Amino acid sequence: MTAARMSWTEHPHADAEAAQAALARALVEACREAIAERGHAYLALAGGRTPLPAYRRMATADLDWARVLAVPTDERCVAHDHPASNLRALREAFAPAAPRWLSLVPEDGDAGRAAAHARAAMAAHRLPFDAVVLGMGADAHTASLFPGAAGLGRALDPAGGEDAVRIDPDPLPPEAPFPRISLTAARLLRARSWHLLVAGDDKRRALLAADAARDPRRYPIAAFLHAPGAQLHVHSAP
Ligand code: 6PG
């Protein structure tokens, strides 16, 4: 059963595995359709732990992977082979499938050059995303759009002109204390479909609080819950 809301739809599942399978199916479907209609598929994919099993499932699909281009929704400013690298985690989850990857940070992870690197990478790939997978923290941050971060207002502006910004979360998250490069809300909203996997009570509470407060500065995920014309699919599990 699905429950339709203003601009998000919840797809409740019995367990995390079922939610992951549903997300994987939706992504494969979006890629097949994009490849059939336009010859290629373009994905923006959240890092973090929650969606990795869905990506591993998706990677077993029979897709023309050379026609799939993917970019992380956000990256920590660390080298591409660093254990905390979102790109590294995504690449590993997708092996043995080999989509093409765009990175928001230079190979050595240098934070000083990262914003310019990301903007150049995104300027070379301006098409709308065929699917966006958002992540979400218990503080309702999404991508690396953290509540309280300097520059957040600009990064959340749905009419903003920038594709990617540097975000220095304040405080830095203890599990990954690095500056970040994040795609902006405006860039993430230029897409054909949006997905979020939510498992556990703390994440669900954050989602419902964001839905009720409608204040993206406090709950950045809200920028995607109430975006006109965008339908966010929330694949949820207890
Ligand atoms: C990061 C992620 C971040 C993540 C959320 C959820 O670099 O930390 O991009 O935005 O998606 O924090 O992470 P979990 O899925 O691990 O809870």
Coordinates of C-alpha atoms and ligand atoms in Angstrom, one line a residue:
M1 CA 0.0 0.0 0.0
T2 CA 1.3 3.5 -0.7
A3 CA 0.3 6.7 1.0
A4 CA 0.4 9.8 -1.2
R5 CA 1.4 13.2 0.4
M6 CA 2.0 16.6 -0.9
S7 CA 5.1 15.8 -2.9
W8 CA 6.4 12.6 -1.4
T9 CA 5.0 9.1 -1.4
E10 CA 5.9 6.5 1.2
H11 CA 6.3 2.9 0.1
P12 CA 6.3 1.0 3.4
H13 CA 8.1 -2.4 3.4
A14 CA 8.2 -5.2 5.9
D15 CA 11.9 -5.1 6.3
A16 CA 15.1 -3.3 5.2
E17 CA 15.8 -6.0 2.6
A18 CA 12.4 -5.5 0.9
A19 CA 13.0 -1.7 0.8
Q20 CA 16.4 -2.2 -0.7
A21 CA 15.1 -4.5 -3.3
A22 CA 12.3 -2.0 -4.2
L23 CA 14.9 0.8 -4.6
A24 CA 17.2 -1.4 -6.7
R25 CA 14.2 -2.2 -9.0
A26 CA 13.2 1.4 -9.3
L27 CA 16.8 2.4 -10.3
V28 CA 17.2 -0.4 -12.8
E29 CA 13.8 0.6 -14.3
A30 CA 14.9 4.3 -14.5
C31 CA 18.1 3.3 -16.3
R32 CA 16.4 1.0 -18.7
E33 CA 13.9 3.6 -19.7
A34 CA 16.6 6.3 -20.0
I35 CA 18.8 4.1 -22.2
A36 CA 15.9 3.1 -24.4
E37 CA 14.7 6.7 -24.8
R38 CA 18.0 8.7 -24.8
G39 CA 20.8 6.1 -25.2
H40 CA 22.3 6.8 -21.7
A41 CA 21.3 7.1 -18.0
Y42 CA 22.6 9.6 -15.5
L43 CA 22.3 8.9 -11.7
A44 CA 23.1 11.0 -8.6
L45 CA 23.7 8.5 -5.7
A46 CA 23.9 9.2 -2.0
G47 CA 26.8 7.7 0.0
G48 CA 26.3 6.7 3.6
R49 CA 25.7 3.1 4.7
T50 CA 21.9 2.8 4.2
P51 CA 21.7 2.5 0.3
L52 CA 24.8 0.4 -0.2
P53 CA 22.9 -3.0 -0.1
A54 CA 20.5 -1.6 -2.7
Y55 CA 23.4 -0.6 -5.0
R56 CA 24.9 -4.1 -4.6
R57 CA 21.6 -5.6 -5.7
M58 CA 21.3 -3.2 -8.6
A59 CA 24.8 -4.1 -9.7
T60 CA 23.7 -7.6 -10.5
A61 CA 21.1 -6.3 -13.1
D62 CA 21.5 -6.9 -16.7
L63 CA 22.0 -3.3 -17.9
D64 CA 24.3 -1.8 -20.5
W65 CA 26.5 -0.4 -17.7
A66 CA 28.8 1.5 -20.2
R67 CA 25.8 3.7 -20.8
V68 CA 25.3 4.6 -17.2
L69 CA 27.0 7.7 -15.7
A70 CA 26.9 8.2 -11.9
V71 CA 28.0 10.9 -9.6
P72 CA 27.8 10.9 -5.8
T73 CA 25.3 13.4 -4.4
D74 CA 28.1 14.6 -2.1
E75 CA 31.7 13.7 -1.3
R76 CA 34.0 14.1 1.7
C77 CA 37.2 15.9 0.8
V78 CA 39.4 12.8 1.0
A79 CA 41.5 11.0 -1.7
H80 CA 39.5 8.6 -3.9
D81 CA 41.1 5.6 -2.2
H82 CA 40.6 6.8 1.4
P83 CA 38.4 4.5 3.5
A84 CA 36.0 7.4 4.2
S85 CA 35.5 8.2 0.5
N86 CA 31.9 8.1 -0.7
L87 CA 33.1 7.5 -4.3
R88 CA 35.2 4.5 -3.1
A89 CA 32.2 3.0 -1.2
L90 CA 29.9 3.5 -4.2
R91 CA 32.5 2.0 -6.6
E92 CA 32.9 -1.0 -4.4
A93 CA 29.1 -1.5 -4.0
F94 CA 28.6 -1.4 -7.8
A95 CA 31.5 -3.9 -8.6
P96 CA 31.3 -6.0 -10.7
A97 CA 29.1 -3.7 -12.8
A98 CA 31.1 -0.8 -14.1
P99 CA 29.1 2.4 -14.6
R100 CA 31.2 5.5 -15.5
W101 CA 31.8 7.7 -12.5
L102 CA 32.1 11.5 -12.1
S103 CA 33.7 12.7 -8.9
L104 CA 33.1 15.9 -7.0
V105 CA 36.6 16.0 -5.5
P106 CA 40.0 15.7 -7.2
E107 CA 41.8 12.4 -7.0
D108 CA 43.9 13.5 -4.0
G109 CA 40.8 14.9 -2.2
D110 CA 42.3 18.4 -1.8
A111 CA 39.6 20.6 -0.2
G112 CA 41.0 23.8 -1.6
R113 CA 40.5 22.7 -5.2
A114 CA 37.4 20.6 -4.7
A115 CA 34.6 23.2 -5.4
A116 CA 36.2 24.3 -8.7
H117 CA 36.7 20.6 -9.6
A118 CA 33.1 19.8 -8.9
R119 CA 31.7 22.8 -10.8
A120 CA 33.8 21.9 -13.8
A121 CA 32.7 18.2 -13.7
M122 CA 29.1 19.2 -13.4
A123 CA 29.3 21.9 -16.1
A124 CA 30.4 19.1 -18.5
H125 CA 27.4 17.0 -17.7
R126 CA 24.4 19.3 -17.5
L127 CA 21.6 16.9 -18.4
P128 CA 18.9 16.2 -15.8
F129 CA 19.5 13.2 -13.7
D130 CA 17.3 10.2 -14.6
A131 CA 17.2 9.2 -10.9
V132 CA 18.5 10.8 -7.7
V133 CA 19.0 8.7 -4.5
L134 CA 19.1 11.0 -1.5
G135 CA 20.5 9.9 1.9
M136 CA 19.4 11.3 5.2
G137 CA 20.9 11.7 8.6
A138 CA 19.0 11.6 11.9
D139 CA 19.4 15.5 11.9
A140 CA 17.6 15.5 8.6
H141 CA 20.7 16.5 6.6
T142 CA 20.6 15.2 3.0
A143 CA 23.6 15.0 0.6
S144 CA 26.0 17.2 2.6
L145 CA 23.5 19.9 3.2
F146 CA 23.9 20.0 7.0
P147 CA 21.7 22.2 9.3
G148 CA 23.6 25.1 10.6
A149 CA 26.4 25.0 7.9
A150 CA 27.6 28.3 6.5
G151 CA 26.3 28.8 3.0
L152 CA 23.4 26.4 3.5
G153 CA 20.8 29.0 2.4
R154 CA 22.5 29.4 -1.0
A155 CA 22.9 25.6 -1.4
L156 CA 19.2 25.0 -0.6
D157 CA 17.8 27.8 -2.9
P158 CA 15.8 25.9 -5.5
A159 CA 16.4 28.7 -8.0
G160 CA 20.2 28.9 -7.2
G161 CA 22.6 29.0 -10.1
E162 CA 25.3 26.7 -8.6
D163 CA 25.5 23.0 -9.2
A164 CA 27.9 22.2 -6.3
V165 CA 29.2 23.9 -3.2
R166 CA 31.7 23.3 -0.4
I167 CA 30.1 22.7 2.9
D168 CA 32.0 22.6 6.2
P169 CA 29.6 21.0 8.6
D170 CA 29.6 22.7 12.0
P171 CA 30.3 20.7 14.1
L172 CA 32.1 18.2 11.8
P173 CA 30.4 14.8 12.1
P174 CA 32.6 12.7 14.4
E175 CA 32.3 9.6 12.1
A176 CA 33.5 11.5 9.1
P177 CA 35.1 14.8 10.2
F178 CA 35.9 16.2 6.7
P179 CA 34.8 19.2 4.6
R180 CA 32.4 18.1 1.9
I181 CA 31.4 19.0 -1.6
S182 CA 27.6 18.7 -2.1
L183 CA 25.4 19.0 -5.1
T184 CA 22.9 21.8 -4.4
A185 CA 19.2 21.4 -4.0
A186 CA 18.7 23.2 -7.4
R187 CA 21.0 20.7 -9.2
L188 CA 19.5 17.7 -7.4
L189 CA 16.0 18.9 -8.3
R190 CA 16.9 18.8 -12.0
A191 CA 15.9 15.2 -12.4
R192 CA 13.2 12.8 -13.5
S193 CA 12.9 10.8 -10.3
W194 CA 13.9 11.0 -6.6
H195 CA 14.3 8.2 -4.0
L196 CA 15.1 8.0 -0.3
L197 CA 15.6 4.8 1.7
V198 CA 14.6 5.2 5.4
A199 CA 15.2 2.5 7.9
G200 CA 14.7 2.8 11.7
D201 CA 12.8 5.0 14.1
D202 CA 15.3 7.9 14.4
K203 CA 15.3 8.5 10.6
R204 CA 11.5 8.2 10.4
R205 CA 11.1 10.7 13.1
A206 CA 13.5 13.1 11.3
L207 CA 11.5 12.7 8.1
L208 CA 8.1 13.4 9.8
A209 CA 9.6 16.4 11.7
A210 CA 10.9 17.8 8.4
D211 CA 7.5 17.2 6.7
A212 CA 5.7 19.0 9.5
A213 CA 8.1 21.9 10.0
R214 CA 8.6 22.7 6.3
D215 CA 11.8 24.5 7.1
P216 CA 14.7 23.3 5.0
R217 CA 17.3 25.3 6.9
R218 CA 16.5 23.3 10.0
Y219 CA 15.6 20.1 8.2
P220 CA 17.4 20.1 4.8
I221 CA 15.5 17.0 3.5
A222 CA 12.4 19.3 3.5
A223 CA 13.8 20.9 0.4
F224 CA 12.8 17.7 -1.4
L225 CA 9.6 16.9 0.5
H226 CA 7.7 19.9 -0.7
A227 CA 9.4 20.8 -3.9
P228 CA 6.8 21.7 -6.5
G229 CA 6.8 19.2 -9.4
A230 CA 9.1 16.7 -7.7
Q231 CA 7.8 13.5 -6.3
L232 CA 10.1 11.9 -3.8
H233 CA 9.7 8.1 -3.3
V234 CA 10.4 7.1 0.2
H235 CA 11.1 3.4 0.6
S236 CA 10.7 2.8 4.3
A237 CA 11.3 -0.1 6.6
P238 CA 11.0 -0.4 10.4
Ligands
6PG1 C1 28.0 11.3 4.0 C2 26.7 11.0 3.3 C3 25.5 11.5 4.2 C4 24.7 10.3 4.4 C5 23.8 10.4 5.6 C6 23.1 9.1 5.9 O1 28.9 11.6 3.3 O2 28.0 11.2 5.2 O3 26.6 11.4 2.0 O4 24.8 12.5 3.7 O5 23.9 10.0 3.2 O6 24.5 10.8 6.7 O7 24.1 8.1 6.2 P1 23.8 6.7 6.6 O8 23.0 6.1 5.5 O9 25.1 6.0 6.8 O10 23.0 6.8 7.9

